[in-house]
Short mmCIF file of N, CA, C and O in Angstrom, two decimals:
data_model
loop_
_atom_site.label_atom_id
_atom_site.label_comp_id
_atom_site.label_asym_id
_atom_site.label_seq_id
_atom_site.Cartn_x
_atom_site.Cartn_y
_atom_site.Cartn_z
N MET A 1 -22.86 48.02 5.45
CA MET A 1 -22.40 47.65 6.78
C MET A 1 -23.02 48.56 7.84
O MET A 1 -23.24 48.14 8.96
N GLU A 2 -23.29 49.78 7.45
CA GLU A 2 -23.89 50.73 8.39
C GLU A 2 -25.27 50.25 8.85
O GLU A 2 -25.61 50.37 10.02
N GLU A 3 -26.04 49.71 7.94
CA GLU A 3 -27.37 49.18 8.27
C GLU A 3 -27.25 48.00 9.24
O GLU A 3 -28.01 47.88 10.19
N PHE A 4 -26.28 47.14 9.00
CA PHE A 4 -26.05 45.99 9.88
C PHE A 4 -25.73 46.48 11.29
O PHE A 4 -26.27 45.96 12.27
N ASN A 5 -24.87 47.47 11.41
CA ASN A 5 -24.53 48.03 12.72
C ASN A 5 -25.75 48.63 13.41
O ASN A 5 -25.92 48.49 14.62
N ARG A 6 -26.60 49.29 12.63
CA ARG A 6 -27.81 49.87 13.20
C ARG A 6 -28.72 48.77 13.75
O ARG A 6 -29.26 48.88 14.84
N LEU A 7 -28.86 47.69 12.97
CA LEU A 7 -29.70 46.58 13.41
C LEU A 7 -29.15 45.96 14.69
O LEU A 7 -29.90 45.67 15.62
N ILE A 8 -27.86 45.77 14.74
CA ILE A 8 -27.23 45.18 15.93
C ILE A 8 -27.39 46.11 17.13
O ILE A 8 -27.70 45.66 18.24
N ASN A 9 -27.21 47.40 16.93
CA ASN A 9 -27.37 48.35 18.04
C ASN A 9 -28.80 48.33 18.57
O ASN A 9 -29.01 48.39 19.79
N ASN A 10 -29.78 48.26 17.67
CA ASN A 10 -31.17 48.17 18.13
C ASN A 10 -31.39 46.89 18.93
O ASN A 10 -32.08 46.89 19.95
N GLN A 11 -30.78 45.83 18.47
CA GLN A 11 -30.93 44.56 19.17
C GLN A 11 -30.27 44.61 20.55
O GLN A 11 -30.81 44.09 21.53
N LEU A 12 -29.14 45.25 20.66
CA LEU A 12 -28.47 45.39 21.95
C LEU A 12 -29.31 46.22 22.93
O LEU A 12 -29.39 45.90 24.11
N LYS A 13 -29.94 47.26 22.42
CA LYS A 13 -30.82 48.07 23.27
C LYS A 13 -32.00 47.24 23.77
O LYS A 13 -32.41 47.35 24.93
N THR A 14 -32.55 46.42 22.89
CA THR A 14 -33.66 45.56 23.28
C THR A 14 -33.21 44.55 24.33
O THR A 14 -33.92 44.31 25.31
N MET A 15 -32.03 43.98 24.14
CA MET A 15 -31.50 43.03 25.11
C MET A 15 -31.31 43.70 26.46
O MET A 15 -31.60 43.11 27.51
N GLU A 16 -30.87 44.93 26.46
CA GLU A 16 -30.69 45.67 27.70
C GLU A 16 -32.04 45.84 28.41
O GLU A 16 -32.13 45.67 29.63
N LYS A 17 -33.09 46.14 27.65
CA LYS A 17 -34.43 46.25 28.22
C LYS A 17 -34.88 44.92 28.81
O LYS A 17 -35.47 44.87 29.88
N LEU A 18 -34.60 43.84 28.09
CA LEU A 18 -34.96 42.50 28.57
C LEU A 18 -34.29 42.20 29.91
O LEU A 18 -34.94 41.74 30.85
N LEU A 19 -33.01 42.48 29.99
CA LEU A 19 -32.27 42.20 31.22
C LEU A 19 -32.75 43.06 32.38
O LEU A 19 -32.89 42.57 33.50
N LEU A 20 -33.01 44.31 32.11
CA LEU A 20 -33.51 45.21 33.15
C LEU A 20 -34.87 44.75 33.66
O LEU A 20 -35.09 44.68 34.87
N LEU A 21 -35.75 44.43 32.76
CA LEU A 21 -37.08 43.99 33.14
C LEU A 21 -37.02 42.67 33.90
O LEU A 21 -37.74 42.48 34.89
N GLN A 22 -36.17 41.77 33.47
CA GLN A 22 -36.02 40.50 34.18
C GLN A 22 -35.55 40.73 35.61
O GLN A 22 -36.05 40.11 36.55
N SER A 23 -34.62 41.65 35.81
CA SER A 23 -34.15 41.93 37.17
C SER A 23 -35.25 42.58 38.01
O SER A 23 -35.37 42.32 39.21
N GLU A 24 -36.10 43.41 37.39
CA GLU A 24 -37.22 44.01 38.10
C GLU A 24 -38.22 42.93 38.53
O GLU A 24 -38.75 42.98 39.64
N ILE A 25 -38.46 41.97 37.65
CA ILE A 25 -39.37 40.87 37.99
C ILE A 25 -38.81 40.09 39.17
O ILE A 25 -39.54 39.77 40.11
N GLU A 26 -37.53 39.79 39.13
CA GLU A 26 -36.91 39.04 40.23
C GLU A 26 -37.01 39.82 41.54
O GLU A 26 -37.28 39.25 42.59
N ARG A 27 -36.81 41.13 41.47
CA ARG A 27 -36.91 41.97 42.67
C ARG A 27 -38.34 41.93 43.22
O ARG A 27 -38.55 41.77 44.42
N CYS A 28 -39.31 42.02 42.32
CA CYS A 28 -40.71 41.97 42.75
C CYS A 28 -41.06 40.61 43.35
O CYS A 28 -41.80 40.53 44.33
N GLN A 29 -40.50 39.57 42.79
CA GLN A 29 -40.76 38.23 43.33
C GLN A 29 -40.16 38.08 44.73
O GLN A 29 -40.76 37.44 45.60
N ASP A 30 -39.01 38.68 44.96
CA ASP A 30 -38.42 38.66 46.30
C ASP A 30 -39.32 39.41 47.29
O ASP A 30 -39.55 38.95 48.41
N ILE A 31 -39.83 40.55 46.87
CA ILE A 31 -40.74 41.33 47.71
C ILE A 31 -42.00 40.52 48.00
O ILE A 31 -42.49 40.48 49.14
N GLU A 32 -42.51 39.86 46.97
CA GLU A 32 -43.71 39.03 47.13
C GLU A 32 -43.48 37.95 48.19
O GLU A 32 -44.32 37.74 49.07
N LYS A 33 -42.35 37.28 48.13
CA LYS A 33 -42.03 36.24 49.11
C LYS A 33 -41.99 36.81 50.52
O LYS A 33 -42.50 36.21 51.47
N GLN A 34 -41.38 37.98 50.65
CA GLN A 34 -41.29 38.61 51.97
C GLN A 34 -42.68 38.97 52.49
O GLN A 34 -42.97 38.76 53.67
N LEU A 35 -43.52 39.50 51.63
CA LEU A 35 -44.87 39.88 52.05
C LEU A 35 -45.68 38.65 52.46
O LEU A 35 -46.43 38.69 53.44
N LEU A 36 -45.54 37.58 51.71
CA LEU A 36 -46.26 36.36 52.05
C LEU A 36 -45.76 35.79 53.38
O LEU A 36 -46.55 35.30 54.18
N THR A 37 -44.47 35.91 53.62
CA THR A 37 -43.90 35.45 54.89
C THR A 37 -44.45 36.28 56.05
O THR A 37 -44.74 35.75 57.12
N LEU A 38 -44.63 37.56 55.81
CA LEU A 38 -45.15 38.46 56.83
C LEU A 38 -46.68 38.44 56.89
O LEU A 38 -47.28 39.17 57.67
N GLU A 39 -47.26 37.60 56.06
CA GLU A 39 -48.72 37.46 55.97
C GLU A 39 -49.41 38.78 55.60
O GLU A 39 -50.49 39.09 56.08
N GLU A 40 -48.76 39.54 54.74
CA GLU A 40 -49.32 40.77 54.20
C GLU A 40 -49.94 40.44 52.85
O GLU A 40 -49.46 40.84 51.80
N GLU A 41 -51.02 39.69 52.89
CA GLU A 41 -51.59 39.15 51.66
C GLU A 41 -52.12 40.21 50.70
O GLU A 41 -51.99 40.08 49.50
N SER A 42 -52.71 41.27 51.23
CA SER A 42 -53.23 42.31 50.33
C SER A 42 -52.09 42.99 49.57
O SER A 42 -52.21 43.30 48.39
N GLU A 43 -50.98 43.20 50.24
CA GLU A 43 -49.81 43.78 49.59
C GLU A 43 -49.22 42.78 48.59
O GLU A 43 -48.75 43.16 47.52
N ALA A 44 -49.26 41.51 48.95
CA ALA A 44 -48.72 40.48 48.06
C ALA A 44 -49.53 40.42 46.77
O ALA A 44 -48.96 40.23 45.68
N VAL A 45 -50.83 40.58 46.85
CA VAL A 45 -51.67 40.57 45.65
C VAL A 45 -51.28 41.73 44.73
O VAL A 45 -51.17 41.55 43.51
N THR A 46 -51.02 42.87 45.30
CA THR A 46 -50.61 44.03 44.50
C THR A 46 -49.30 43.76 43.77
O THR A 46 -49.18 44.05 42.58
N ILE A 47 -48.36 43.18 44.47
CA ILE A 47 -47.06 42.90 43.83
C ILE A 47 -47.21 41.78 42.81
O ILE A 47 -46.54 41.78 41.78
N GLN A 48 -48.11 40.84 43.05
CA GLN A 48 -48.35 39.78 42.08
C GLN A 48 -48.91 40.34 40.79
O GLN A 48 -48.54 39.91 39.69
N GLU A 49 -49.78 41.33 40.91
CA GLU A 49 -50.33 41.99 39.72
C GLU A 49 -49.22 42.71 38.95
O GLU A 49 -49.17 42.67 37.72
N GLU A 50 -48.33 43.35 39.71
CA GLU A 50 -47.21 44.05 39.06
C GLU A 50 -46.31 43.05 38.35
O GLU A 50 -45.84 43.30 37.23
N ILE A 51 -46.08 41.91 38.97
CA ILE A 51 -45.25 40.87 38.34
C ILE A 51 -45.89 40.41 37.04
O ILE A 51 -45.20 40.24 36.03
N GLN A 52 -47.19 40.20 37.04
CA GLN A 52 -47.87 39.75 35.82
C GLN A 52 -47.74 40.78 34.70
O GLN A 52 -47.50 40.43 33.54
N LEU A 53 -47.89 42.06 35.05
CA LEU A 53 -47.73 43.11 34.04
C LEU A 53 -46.31 43.11 33.47
O LEU A 53 -46.12 43.25 32.26
N LYS A 54 -45.34 42.97 34.35
CA LYS A 54 -43.95 42.97 33.90
C LYS A 54 -43.66 41.73 33.04
O LYS A 54 -42.91 41.82 32.08
N LYS A 55 -44.25 40.61 33.37
CA LYS A 55 -44.05 39.40 32.56
C LYS A 55 -44.65 39.58 31.17
O LYS A 55 -44.08 39.12 30.18
N GLN A 56 -45.80 40.26 31.09
CA GLN A 56 -46.40 40.53 29.79
C GLN A 56 -45.49 41.46 28.97
O GLN A 56 -45.28 41.26 27.77
N GLU A 57 -44.96 42.46 29.64
CA GLU A 57 -44.05 43.39 28.97
C GLU A 57 -42.78 42.65 28.52
O GLU A 57 -42.28 42.87 27.41
N LEU A 58 -42.29 41.75 29.37
CA LEU A 58 -41.11 40.97 29.04
C LEU A 58 -41.36 40.12 27.79
O LEU A 58 -40.52 40.05 26.90
N LYS A 59 -42.52 39.51 27.72
CA LYS A 59 -42.85 38.70 26.54
C LYS A 59 -42.88 39.56 25.29
O LYS A 59 -42.38 39.17 24.23
N SER A 60 -43.47 40.73 25.40
CA SER A 60 -43.54 41.65 24.26
C SER A 60 -42.14 42.04 23.78
O SER A 60 -41.85 42.03 22.58
N ILE A 61 -41.27 42.37 24.72
CA ILE A 61 -39.91 42.76 24.36
C ILE A 61 -39.17 41.55 23.79
O ILE A 61 -38.40 41.68 22.83
N HIS A 62 -39.40 40.38 24.36
CA HIS A 62 -38.76 39.17 23.84
C HIS A 62 -39.18 38.90 22.40
O HIS A 62 -38.35 38.56 21.55
N ASP A 63 -40.46 39.08 22.11
CA ASP A 63 -40.95 38.91 20.74
C ASP A 63 -40.27 39.91 19.80
O ASP A 63 -39.89 39.56 18.68
N MET A 64 -40.12 41.15 20.27
CA MET A 64 -39.45 42.17 19.46
C MET A 64 -38.00 41.76 19.21
O MET A 64 -37.49 41.89 18.09
N PHE A 65 -37.34 41.23 20.23
CA PHE A 65 -35.95 40.80 20.09
C PHE A 65 -35.84 39.68 19.06
O PHE A 65 -34.92 39.68 18.23
N GLU A 66 -36.77 38.74 19.08
CA GLU A 66 -36.75 37.66 18.09
C GLU A 66 -36.91 38.20 16.67
O GLU A 66 -36.22 37.76 15.75
N LYS A 67 -37.81 39.16 16.49
CA LYS A 67 -38.00 39.76 15.17
C LYS A 67 -36.73 40.49 14.72
O LYS A 67 -36.35 40.42 13.54
N GLN A 68 -36.09 41.18 15.66
CA GLN A 68 -34.86 41.87 15.32
C GLN A 68 -33.77 40.87 14.92
O GLN A 68 -33.00 41.12 13.99
N THR A 69 -33.72 39.76 15.63
CA THR A 69 -32.74 38.72 15.30
C THR A 69 -32.98 38.20 13.89
O THR A 69 -32.03 38.05 13.11
N GLU A 70 -34.22 37.94 13.56
CA GLU A 70 -34.55 37.48 12.21
C GLU A 70 -34.15 38.52 11.17
O GLU A 70 -33.63 38.17 10.11
N GLU A 71 -34.36 39.79 11.49
CA GLU A 71 -34.01 40.86 10.56
C GLU A 71 -32.49 40.92 10.36
O GLU A 71 -32.00 41.08 9.23
N VAL A 72 -31.73 40.77 11.44
CA VAL A 72 -30.27 40.77 11.35
C VAL A 72 -29.81 39.60 10.49
O VAL A 72 -28.94 39.76 9.62
N ILE A 73 -30.39 38.43 10.72
CA ILE A 73 -30.00 37.24 9.95
C ILE A 73 -30.31 37.44 8.47
O ILE A 73 -29.47 37.15 7.61
N ARG A 74 -31.52 37.96 8.16
CA ARG A 74 -31.88 38.21 6.76
C ARG A 74 -30.91 39.19 6.11
O ARG A 74 -30.44 38.98 4.98
N TYR A 75 -30.61 40.26 6.83
CA TYR A 75 -29.70 41.27 6.29
C TYR A 75 -28.33 40.66 6.03
O TYR A 75 -27.72 40.89 4.97
N PHE A 76 -27.85 39.87 6.97
CA PHE A 76 -26.54 39.23 6.83
C PHE A 76 -26.54 38.27 5.64
O PHE A 76 -25.60 38.26 4.84
N GLN A 77 -27.60 37.48 5.51
CA GLN A 77 -27.68 36.52 4.41
C GLN A 77 -27.74 37.24 3.06
O GLN A 77 -27.13 36.79 2.09
N GLN A 78 -28.45 38.36 3.00
CA GLN A 78 -28.51 39.12 1.76
C GLN A 78 -27.12 39.65 1.40
O GLN A 78 -26.71 39.65 0.23
N GLY A 79 -26.39 40.08 2.42
CA GLY A 79 -25.02 40.57 2.20
C GLY A 79 -24.11 39.48 1.72
O GLY A 79 -23.28 39.68 0.83
N GLN A 80 -24.28 38.29 2.28
CA GLN A 80 -23.45 37.14 1.86
C GLN A 80 -23.79 36.74 0.43
O GLN A 80 -22.89 36.40 -0.34
N ALA A 81 -25.08 36.78 0.09
CA ALA A 81 -25.49 36.41 -1.26
C ALA A 81 -24.94 37.41 -2.28
O ALA A 81 -24.58 37.03 -3.40
N ALA A 82 -24.87 38.68 -1.91
CA ALA A 82 -24.35 39.70 -2.82
C ALA A 82 -22.86 39.52 -3.06
O ALA A 82 -22.35 39.86 -4.12
N ILE A 83 -22.15 38.98 -2.07
CA ILE A 83 -20.71 38.78 -2.20
C ILE A 83 -20.40 37.65 -3.17
O ILE A 83 -19.43 37.69 -3.91
N ARG A 84 -21.26 36.64 -3.16
CA ARG A 84 -21.00 35.44 -4.00
C ARG A 84 -21.21 35.73 -5.43
O ARG A 84 -21.51 36.17 -6.26
#
């Protein structure tokens, strides 16, 4: 059971990273909209680049979260099989 708790805790930490990064992306997108409204195109390009980097990082973390989910499921299924 200790291993299962460790896996879940790792997954919760990853989810926290996902949520934080998603909020950062949303914040950057709001800034981008403001810059475009103010016709600050050079600044908007910079923030657009930052958004793309954050989206790549988000995808990477999302992939890690999926792998962790699969690991939790495998561990749980192995535990259930041992009980039977």
